[in-house]
Amino acid sequence: MVKVNPFYADLLPSYLFRDMGNKAREVKEKNPDAKIISLGIGDVSRHIPNTSIKAMQNALTEMADDSTMRGYPPELGYAFLREAIAKNDYQDFGIDISVDEVFVSDGSKCDVANVQELFAADCVVAIPDPVYPVYRDSNIMAGRKIVYLPCRAENNFMPEMPKEKVDVIYLCSPNNPTGAVASKEQLKAFVDYASKNDALIIFDSAYKEFVRDKSVPKSIYEIAGAKKVAIETRSFSKTAGFTGVRCAYMVVPKELSGLNAMWIRRTSTKFNGVSYIVQKGAEAVFSDEGKKEVAEVISYYLENAKIIKKGLEEIGFKCFGGDNAPYIWADISKTGLSSWGFFEKLLSRAFVICTPGSGFGKCGEGFMRFSALGKREDALEAIMRIKDLKEKGEI
Ligand code: PLP
């Protein structure tokens, strides 16, 4: 038997969504006629914008002709998409990001998991708690020391500053799971910390399109000095319904001594690029029509968020997030149930799935994550069922 990576033994043994799925299957087996509604997993329910679909259909047609077909894509992304990203997502907002700092990928999950390959094995990594688990698990697999930064209601769920020197800090805004957004001042404090301590920030803004409040930064590069200390990841998944077709990008500024060149080296060694068809679909998101379609879909999800948040608040749950994010973070501690207990109660008695906060870290205990990325009718129905359960005194 081969000698295995010993650090895998440090991972939690099971995976949150698999456990939730197993429990949902058990309930369905016992109640075959029940319609289970999921406000759990963060997948989207609205289709890809028509503009992108047409662009992908045209690209596919090009593949059907020897004179226009494309083979391997460039590993770092086609110039047309890198240019569209640099212009539409940065330069048009007065942020100086150039094409050769933008790297197209097949998903932010891969980017945030792979980026740690650039750091030394003995780097100390700071990770918020609760957190999107990929930051944590990818660093555990590499055997790094992790320092957790608690996120609490008193601090609007922004991570506390590291109390010891750390080398890398992961931040996510709008946040999964809490729905919190970082203000300019809060991001500046992290940029200042990173500048003073020679640390690097990985800023995940997969949900940036949900930010409607103009005072909330969508990019860490809105903060002066951030290009010297931060990498940023973004995704077409939640904004343009690309969870199934896969496209994202990462910005690695040239100011980050050597990291831009290292990322090019790593990516051209390990990745063969995102398909032409998908990149054409992503490019179309930046057309006038594409932007309009995306804005409409985001408004739909934000309206779902409003419905879920209002409904939960009406029955006495204190809720956070949901205003500039598709997630509502509900405080269920007063029910006396643990977050898994609340999950089981809602699933078995209301046939509604939401995500136990403790699955995102210790500080998530006592909270539930509700996703607004589903269908409107499901959000309305789920809230009705939860209210009913409350009236019966079960939660
Ligand atoms: N980053 C965060 C914070 C997420 O919540 C998710 C998906 O849920 C991702 C990244 C993954 O995005 P992608 O679909 O581009 O891999």
GROMACS .gro file of C-alpha atoms and ligand atoms in nm:
model
  411
    1MET     CA    1   0.000   0.000   0.000
    2VAL     CA    2   0.129   0.346  -0.084
    3LYS     CA    3   0.224   0.581   0.200
    4VAL     CA    4  -0.068   0.824   0.209
    5ASN     CA    5  -0.091   1.194   0.288
    6PRO     CA    6  -0.127   1.181   0.670
    7PHE     CA    7  -0.305   1.516   0.687
    8TYR     CA    8  -0.625   1.373   0.537
    9ALA     CA    9  -0.678   1.210   0.875
   10ASP     CA   10  -0.717   1.560   1.022
   11LEU     CA   11  -1.024   1.633   0.808
   12LEU     CA   12  -1.370   1.598   0.957
   13PRO     CA   13  -1.491   1.252   0.858
   14SER     CA   14  -1.804   1.347   0.669
   15TYR     CA   15  -1.932   1.612   0.442
   16LEU     CA   16  -2.211   1.846   0.546
   17PHE     CA   17  -2.427   1.829   0.233
   18ARG     CA   18  -2.391   1.454   0.202
   19ASP     CA   19  -2.517   1.411   0.560
   20MET     CA   20  -2.806   1.645   0.491
   21GLY     CA   21  -2.887   1.452   0.172
   22ASN     CA   22  -2.883   1.119   0.357
   23LYS     CA   23  -3.120   1.248   0.625
   24ALA     CA   24  -3.352   1.395   0.358
   25ARG     CA   25  -3.358   1.058   0.178
   26GLU     CA   26  -3.453   0.879   0.502
   27VAL     CA   27  -3.743   1.121   0.560
   28LYS     CA   28  -3.857   1.084   0.198
   29GLU     CA   29  -3.855   0.704   0.228
   30LYS     CA   30  -4.080   0.727   0.533
   31ASN     CA   31  -4.302   0.996   0.373
   32PRO     CA   32  -4.310   0.918   0.000
   33ASP     CA   33  -4.589   1.168  -0.070
   34ALA     CA   34  -4.422   1.460   0.104
   35LYS     CA   35  -4.286   1.745  -0.108
   36ILE     CA   36  -3.953   1.829   0.047
   37ILE     CA   37  -3.845   2.190  -0.014
   38SER     CA   38  -3.477   2.273   0.002
   39LEU     CA   39  -3.354   2.608   0.121
   40GLY     CA   40  -3.031   2.426   0.195
   41ILE     CA   41  -2.773   2.383  -0.079
   42GLY     CA   42  -2.654   2.699  -0.252
   43ASP     CA   43  -2.732   2.592  -0.610
   44VAL     CA   44  -2.925   2.825  -0.838
   45SER     CA   45  -3.278   2.777  -0.971
   46ARG     CA   46  -3.290   3.034  -1.252
   47HIS     CA   47  -3.155   2.947  -1.594
   48ILE     CA   48  -2.846   3.086  -1.765
   49PRO     CA   49  -2.913   3.425  -1.932
   50ASN     CA   50  -3.050   3.387  -2.287
   51THR     CA   51  -2.765   3.604  -2.418
   52SER     CA   52  -2.513   3.352  -2.282
   53ILE     CA   53  -2.711   3.057  -2.413
   54LYS     CA   54  -2.712   3.207  -2.765
   55ALA     CA   55  -2.337   3.277  -2.745
   56MET     CA   56  -2.274   2.916  -2.637
   57GLN     CA   57  -2.495   2.781  -2.916
   58ASN     CA   58  -2.301   2.989  -3.171
   59ALA     CA   59  -1.972   2.871  -3.026
   60LEU     CA   60  -2.089   2.513  -3.049
   61THR     CA   61  -2.178   2.567  -3.416
   62GLU     CA   62  -1.823   2.693  -3.475
   63MET     CA   63  -1.700   2.360  -3.338
   64ALA     CA   64  -1.891   2.182  -3.617
   65ASP     CA   65  -1.671   2.321  -3.894
   66ASP     CA   66  -1.302   2.242  -3.953
   67SER     CA   67  -1.227   2.605  -4.037
   68THR     CA   68  -1.370   2.747  -3.713
   69MET     CA   69  -1.339   2.465  -3.462
   70ARG     CA   70  -1.117   2.520  -3.157
   71GLY     CA   71  -0.901   2.269  -2.983
   72TYR     CA   72  -0.727   2.317  -2.651
   73PRO     CA   73  -0.810   2.656  -2.505
   74PRO     CA   74  -0.529   2.876  -2.367
   75GLU     CA   75  -0.464   2.753  -2.011
   76LEU     CA   76  -0.506   3.100  -1.863
   77GLY     CA   77  -0.823   3.187  -2.053
   78TYR     CA   78  -0.904   3.331  -2.396
   79ALA     CA   79  -0.795   3.693  -2.440
   80PHE     CA   80  -1.153   3.793  -2.528
   81LEU     CA   81  -1.280   3.685  -2.185
   82ARG     CA   82  -0.981   3.809  -1.985
   83GLU     CA   83  -1.022   4.148  -2.154
   84ALA     CA   84  -1.398   4.156  -2.091
   85ILE     CA   85  -1.343   4.076  -1.721
   86ALA     CA   86  -1.065   4.332  -1.673
   87LYS     CA   87  -1.272   4.601  -1.843
   88ASN     CA   88  -1.625   4.532  -1.716
   89ASP     CA   89  -1.552   4.411  -1.365
   90TYR     CA   90  -1.258   4.640  -1.280
   91GLN     CA   91  -1.151   4.917  -1.518
   92ASP     CA   92  -1.509   5.045  -1.565
   93PHE     CA   93  -1.520   5.087  -1.185
   94GLY     CA   94  -1.191   5.277  -1.182
   95ILE     CA   95  -0.993   4.975  -1.056
   96ASP     CA   96  -0.661   4.923  -1.225
   97ILE     CA   97  -0.650   4.551  -1.308
   98SER     CA   98  -0.487   4.445  -1.634
   99VAL     CA   99  -0.562   4.150  -1.859
  100ASP     CA  100  -0.248   3.962  -1.756
  101GLU     CA  101  -0.362   3.968  -1.392
  102VAL     CA  102  -0.690   3.785  -1.472
  103PHE     CA  103  -0.697   3.403  -1.491
  104VAL     CA  104  -1.003   3.217  -1.613
  105SER     CA  105  -1.087   2.889  -1.437
  106ASP     CA  106  -1.354   2.624  -1.415
  107GLY     CA  107  -1.479   2.743  -1.077
  108SER     CA  108  -1.402   2.942  -0.766
  109LYS     CA  109  -1.412   2.625  -0.560
  110CYS     CA  110  -1.106   2.502  -0.749
  111ASP     CA  111  -0.939   2.844  -0.732
  112VAL     CA  112  -0.979   2.885  -0.356
  113ALA     CA  113  -0.868   2.525  -0.303
  114ASN     CA  114  -0.572   2.541  -0.543
  115VAL     CA  115  -0.431   2.880  -0.454
  116GLN     CA  116  -0.274   2.742  -0.134
  117GLU     CA  117  -0.026   2.549  -0.349
  118LEU     CA  118   0.161   2.879  -0.383
  119PHE     CA  119   0.225   2.908  -0.008
  120ALA     CA  120   0.501   2.743   0.191
  121ALA     CA  121   0.405   2.443   0.400
  122ASP     CA  122   0.479   2.628   0.723
  123CYS     CA  123   0.260   2.930   0.647
  124VAL     CA  124   0.004   2.997   0.920
  125VAL     CA  125  -0.340   3.040   0.769
  126ALA     CA  126  -0.626   3.242   0.922
  127ILE     CA  127  -0.974   3.122   0.842
  128PRO     CA  128  -1.304   3.274   0.955
  129ASP     CA  129  -1.540   3.061   1.163
  130PRO     CA  130  -1.806   2.991   1.032
  131VAL     CA  131  -1.670   2.953   0.681
  132TYR     CA  132  -1.714   2.808   0.331
  133PRO     CA  133  -1.535   2.480   0.418
  134VAL     CA  134  -1.306   2.467   0.113
  135TYR     CA  135  -1.056   2.723   0.250
  136ARG     CA  136  -1.015   2.520   0.567
  137ASP     CA  137  -1.006   2.171   0.419
  138SER     CA  138  -0.763   2.252   0.137
  139ASN     CA  139  -0.516   2.386   0.393
  140ILE     CA  140  -0.571   2.094   0.630
  141MET     CA  141  -0.490   1.859   0.340
  142ALA     CA  142  -0.162   2.048   0.294
  143GLY     CA  143  -0.083   2.015   0.666
  144ARG     CA  144  -0.080   2.386   0.748
  145LYS     CA  145  -0.146   2.536   1.087
  146ILE     CA  146  -0.485   2.704   1.093
  147VAL     CA  147  -0.591   2.990   1.315
  148TYR     CA  148  -0.966   3.045   1.335
  149LEU     CA  149  -1.111   3.396   1.336
  150PRO     CA  150  -1.448   3.390   1.516
  151CYS     CA  151  -1.734   3.576   1.345
  152ARG     CA  152  -2.001   3.684   1.589
  153ALA     CA  153  -2.320   3.887   1.582
  154GLU     CA  154  -2.158   4.165   1.793
  155ASN     CA  155  -1.914   4.220   1.509
  156ASN     CA  156  -2.173   4.182   1.233
  157PHE     CA  157  -2.010   3.846   1.154
  158MET     CA  158  -1.690   4.002   1.029
  159PRO     CA  159  -1.390   3.797   1.141
  160GLU     CA  160  -1.194   3.915   1.441
  161MET     CA  161  -0.839   4.033   1.361
  162PRO     CA  162  -0.578   3.759   1.410
  163LYS     CA  163  -0.424   3.776   1.757
  164GLU     CA  164  -0.102   3.615   1.638
  165LYS     CA  165   0.100   3.669   1.325
  166VAL     CA  166  -0.048   3.484   1.031
  167ASP     CA  167   0.073   3.456   0.672
  168VAL     CA  168  -0.251   3.410   0.482
  169ILE     CA  169  -0.606   3.531   0.557
  170TYR     CA  170  -0.918   3.411   0.375
  171LEU     CA  171  -1.208   3.656   0.359
  172CYS     CA  172  -1.545   3.617   0.189
  173SER     CA  173  -1.788   3.903   0.122
  174PRO     CA  174  -2.079   3.880   0.063
  175ASN     CA  175  -2.035   3.591   0.298
  176ASN     CA  176  -2.126   3.229   0.273
  177PRO     CA  177  -2.277   3.123   0.513
  178THR     CA  178  -2.365   3.435   0.715
  179GLY     CA  179  -2.475   3.670   0.435
  180ALA     CA  180  -2.270   3.945   0.602
  181VAL     CA  181  -2.092   4.204   0.391
  182ALA     CA  182  -1.766   4.376   0.479
  183SER     CA  183  -1.758   4.754   0.486
  184LYS     CA  184  -1.471   4.953   0.335
  185GLU     CA  185  -1.340   5.025   0.686
  186GLN     CA  186  -1.343   4.658   0.781
  187LEU     CA  187  -1.160   4.558   0.464
  188LYS     CA  188  -0.911   4.840   0.512
  189ALA     CA  189  -0.829   4.704   0.859
  190PHE     CA  190  -0.740   4.367   0.700
  191VAL     CA  191  -0.542   4.529   0.419
  192ASP     CA  192  -0.349   4.730   0.681
  193TYR     CA  193  -0.287   4.413   0.885
  194ALA     CA  194  -0.162   4.230   0.576
  195SER     CA  195   0.066   4.520   0.475
  196LYS     CA  196   0.217   4.541   0.825
  197ASN     CA  197   0.259   4.165   0.869
  198ASP     CA  198   0.366   4.062   0.519
  199ALA     CA  199   0.048   3.858   0.493
  200LEU     CA  200  -0.161   3.771   0.189
  201ILE     CA  201  -0.541   3.802   0.171
  202ILE     CA  202  -0.750   3.566  -0.041
  203PHE     CA  203  -1.071   3.758  -0.104
  204ASP     CA  204  -1.362   3.548  -0.227
  205SER     CA  205  -1.634   3.762  -0.385
  206ALA     CA  206  -1.829   3.486  -0.557
  207TYR     CA  207  -2.148   3.670  -0.457
  208LYS     CA  208  -2.041   4.025  -0.549
  209GLU     CA  209  -2.333   4.073  -0.787
  210PHE     CA  210  -2.573   4.058  -0.491
  211VAL     CA  211  -2.432   4.379  -0.347
  212ARG     CA  212  -2.692   4.648  -0.406
  213ASP     CA  213  -2.581   4.888  -0.131
  214LYS     CA  214  -2.346   5.132  -0.305
  215SER     CA  215  -2.135   5.185   0.007
  216VAL     CA  216  -2.044   4.813   0.024
  217PRO     CA  217  -1.727   4.720  -0.167
  218LYS     CA  218  -1.762   4.447  -0.431
  219SER     CA  219  -1.388   4.414  -0.475
  220ILE     CA  220  -1.104   4.427  -0.225
  221TYR     CA  221  -0.916   4.637  -0.479
  222GLU     CA  222  -1.149   4.925  -0.394
  223ILE     CA  223  -0.925   4.957  -0.086
  224ALA     CA  224  -0.601   5.152  -0.141
  225GLY     CA  225  -0.295   4.928  -0.121
  226ALA     CA  226  -0.491   4.602  -0.167
  227LYS     CA  227  -0.317   4.514  -0.494
  228LYS     CA  228   0.003   4.465  -0.296
  229VAL     CA  229  -0.155   4.218  -0.052
  230ALA     CA  230  -0.460   4.047  -0.204
  231ILE     CA  231  -0.573   3.785  -0.452
  232GLU     CA  232  -0.942   3.797  -0.551
  233THR     CA  233  -1.167   3.518  -0.677
  234ARG     CA  234  -1.502   3.558  -0.849
  235SER     CA  235  -1.742   3.324  -1.020
  236PHE     CA  236  -2.009   3.320  -1.289
  237SER     CA  237  -2.191   3.048  -1.091
  238LYS     CA  238  -2.431   3.244  -0.875
  239THR     CA  239  -2.449   3.558  -1.087
  240ALA     CA  240  -2.518   3.397  -1.424
  241GLY     CA  241  -2.639   3.048  -1.335
  242PHE     CA  242  -2.310   2.885  -1.438
  243THR     CA  243  -2.303   2.627  -1.156
  244GLY     CA  244  -2.348   2.355  -1.418
  245VAL     CA  245  -2.132   2.489  -1.699
  246ARG     CA  246  -1.841   2.607  -1.478
  247CYS     CA  247  -1.653   2.933  -1.519
  248ALA     CA  248  -1.483   3.166  -1.275
  249TYR     CA  249  -1.172   3.378  -1.251
  250MET     CA  250  -0.899   3.477  -1.016
  251VAL     CA  251  -0.706   3.803  -1.008
  252VAL     CA  252  -0.340   3.772  -0.909
  253PRO     CA  253  -0.184   4.119  -0.925
  254LYS     CA  254   0.171   4.156  -1.052
  255GLU     CA  255   0.254   4.361  -0.741
  256LEU     CA  256   0.234   4.038  -0.535
  257SER     CA  257   0.600   3.954  -0.552
  258GLY     CA  258   0.630   3.653  -0.779
  259LEU     CA  259   0.282   3.510  -0.721
  260ASN     CA  260   0.149   3.614  -1.062
  261ALA     CA  261   0.432   3.428  -1.238
  262MET     CA  262   0.394   3.130  -1.004
  263TRP     CA  263   0.020   3.107  -1.072
  264ILE     CA  264   0.090   3.110  -1.449
  265ARG     CA  265   0.347   2.833  -1.400
  266ARG     CA  266   0.114   2.628  -1.183
  267THR     CA  267  -0.188   2.672  -1.407
  268SER     CA  268  -0.011   2.592  -1.731
  269THR     CA  269   0.127   2.276  -1.570
  270LYS     CA  270  -0.193   2.147  -1.411
  271PHE     CA  271  -0.484   2.288  -1.612
  272ASN     CA  272  -0.589   2.271  -1.975
  273GLY     CA  273  -0.830   2.562  -1.970
  274VAL     CA  274  -1.204   2.623  -1.978
  275SER     CA  275  -1.385   2.526  -2.297
  276TYR     CA  276  -1.428   2.786  -2.572
  277ILE     CA  277  -1.803   2.734  -2.561
  278VAL     CA  278  -1.826   2.818  -2.190
  279GLN     CA  279  -1.592   3.116  -2.218
  280LYS     CA  280  -1.806   3.256  -2.500
  281GLY     CA  281  -2.109   3.218  -2.273
  282ALA     CA  282  -1.924   3.399  -1.993
  283GLU     CA  283  -1.817   3.681  -2.225
  284ALA     CA  284  -2.183   3.738  -2.320
  285VAL     CA  285  -2.267   3.805  -1.953
  286PHE     CA  286  -2.088   4.137  -2.002
  287SER     CA  287  -2.300   4.248  -2.300
  288ASP     CA  288  -2.566   4.511  -2.227
  289GLU     CA  289  -2.840   4.249  -2.261
  290GLY     CA  290  -2.644   4.002  -2.046
  291LYS     CA  291  -2.600   4.257  -1.768
  292LYS     CA  292  -2.973   4.333  -1.777
  293GLU     CA  293  -3.063   3.966  -1.751
  294VAL     CA  294  -2.821   3.910  -1.463
  295ALA     CA  295  -2.959   4.212  -1.274
  296GLU     CA  296  -3.313   4.076  -1.311
  297VAL     CA  297  -3.219   3.732  -1.179
  298ILE     CA  298  -3.029   3.878  -0.884
  299SER     CA  299  -3.332   4.096  -0.798
  300TYR     CA  300  -3.544   3.780  -0.802
  301TYR     CA  301  -3.314   3.605  -0.556
  302LEU     CA  302  -3.292   3.914  -0.336
  303GLU     CA  303  -3.672   3.928  -0.325
  304ASN     CA  304  -3.670   3.562  -0.214
  305ALA     CA  305  -3.422   3.661   0.057
  306LYS     CA  306  -3.653   3.939   0.173
  307ILE     CA  307  -3.948   3.696   0.194
  308ILE     CA  308  -3.749   3.436   0.389
  309LYS     CA  309  -3.594   3.690   0.625
  310LYS     CA  310  -3.924   3.870   0.695
  311GLY     CA  311  -4.104   3.539   0.750
  312LEU     CA  312  -3.844   3.414   0.997
  313GLU     CA  313  -3.835   3.747   1.179
  314GLU     CA  314  -4.214   3.749   1.211
  315ILE     CA  315  -4.194   3.432   1.417
  316GLY     CA  316  -3.920   3.569   1.636
  317PHE     CA  317  -3.593   3.452   1.486
  318LYS     CA  318  -3.323   3.715   1.476
  319CYS     CA  319  -3.184   3.712   1.122
  320PHE     CA  320  -2.869   3.844   0.962
  321GLY     CA  321  -2.760   3.878   0.599
  322GLY     CA  322  -2.999   3.850   0.307
  323ASP     CA  323  -2.979   4.219   0.209
  324ASN     CA  324  -2.673   4.212  -0.015
  325ALA     CA  325  -2.637   3.835  -0.022
  326PRO     CA  326  -2.845   3.527  -0.107
  327TYR     CA  327  -2.806   3.378   0.242
  328ILE     CA  328  -3.002   3.443   0.560
  329TRP     CA  329  -2.831   3.349   0.885
  330ALA     CA  330  -3.096   3.284   1.148
  331ASP     CA  331  -3.029   3.267   1.521
  332ILE     CA  332  -3.218   2.962   1.645
  333SER     CA  333  -3.044   2.939   1.983
  334LYS     CA  334  -3.360   3.034   2.175
  335THR     CA  335  -3.540   2.719   2.055
  336GLY     CA  336  -3.315   2.511   2.277
  337LEU     CA  337  -3.227   2.294   1.978
  338SER     CA  338  -2.881   2.249   1.834
  339SER     CA  339  -2.849   2.346   1.469
  340TRP     CA  340  -2.859   1.976   1.367
  341GLY     CA  341  -3.159   1.931   1.599
  342PHE     CA  342  -3.334   2.222   1.431
  343PHE     CA  343  -3.245   2.078   1.089
  344GLU     CA  344  -3.402   1.744   1.181
  345LYS     CA  345  -3.710   1.906   1.329
  346LEU     CA  346  -3.772   2.121   1.021
  347LEU     CA  347  -3.705   1.831   0.786
  348SER     CA  348  -3.920   1.575   0.964
  349ARG     CA  349  -4.208   1.803   1.067
  350ALA     CA  350  -4.223   2.063   0.785
  351PHE     CA  351  -4.033   1.881   0.508
  352VAL     CA  352  -3.811   2.188   0.473
  353ILE     CA  353  -3.433   2.165   0.442
  354CYS     CA  354  -3.203   2.438   0.565
  355THR     CA  355  -2.834   2.411   0.654
  356PRO     CA  356  -2.711   2.365   1.012
  357GLY     CA  357  -2.474   2.647   1.102
  358SER     CA  358  -2.243   2.415   1.294
  359GLY     CA  359  -2.154   2.251   0.962
  360PHE     CA  360  -1.961   2.568   0.875
  361GLY     CA  361  -1.759   2.579   1.198
  362LYS     CA  362  -1.791   2.584   1.576
  363CYS     CA  363  -1.913   2.945   1.584
  364GLY     CA  364  -2.199   2.846   1.353
  365GLU     CA  365  -2.370   2.646   1.630
  366GLY     CA  366  -2.705   2.803   1.717
  367PHE     CA  367  -2.758   2.932   1.364
  368MET     CA  368  -2.916   2.805   1.043
  369ARG     CA  369  -2.837   2.910   0.688
  370PHE     CA  370  -3.135   2.965   0.457
  371SER     CA  371  -3.060   3.000   0.087
  372ALA     CA  372  -3.261   3.240  -0.133
  373LEU     CA  373  -3.132   3.086  -0.457
  374GLY     CA  374  -3.438   2.865  -0.502
  375LYS     CA  375  -3.776   2.925  -0.661
  376ARG     CA  376  -4.012   3.194  -0.531
  377GLU     CA  377  -4.298   2.951  -0.474
  378ASP     CA  378  -4.071   2.728  -0.266
  379ALA     CA  379  -3.956   3.019  -0.050
  380LEU     CA  380  -4.320   3.118   0.014
  381GLU     CA  381  -4.432   2.763   0.085
  382ALA     CA  382  -4.135   2.689   0.315
  383ILE     CA  383  -4.200   3.001   0.521
  384MET     CA  384  -4.568   2.908   0.554
  385ARG     CA  385  -4.476   2.562   0.680
  386ILE     CA  386  -4.218   2.700   0.927
  387LYS     CA  387  -4.473   2.949   1.062
  388ASP     CA  388  -4.720   2.665   1.102
  389LEU     CA  389  -4.464   2.466   1.302
  390LYS     CA  390  -4.406   2.768   1.523
  391GLU     CA  391  -4.781   2.807   1.583
  392LYS     CA  392  -4.793   2.444   1.693
  393GLY     CA  393  -4.517   2.524   1.942
  394GLU     CA  394  -4.273   2.278   1.789
  395ILE     CA  395  -3.989   2.526   1.738
  396PLP     N1  396  -1.694   3.061  -0.299
  396PLP     C1  397  -1.800   3.063  -0.220
  396PLP     C2  398  -1.801   3.152  -0.103
  396PLP     C3  399  -1.909   2.979  -0.247
  396PLP     O1  400  -2.014   2.981  -0.165
  396PLP     C4  401  -1.906   2.895  -0.358
  396PLP     C5  402  -2.016   2.803  -0.390
  396PLP     O2  403  -2.109   2.779  -0.319
  396PLP     C6  404  -1.794   2.896  -0.438
  396PLP     C7  405  -1.689   2.980  -0.405
  396PLP     C8  406  -1.783   2.803  -0.553
  396PLP     O3  407  -1.808   2.865  -0.674
  396PLP     P1  408  -1.792   2.787  -0.811
  396PLP     O4  409  -1.927   2.736  -0.848
  396PLP     O5  410  -1.741   2.891  -0.905
  396PLP     O6  411  -1.695   2.677  -0.793
   0.00000   0.00000   0.00000
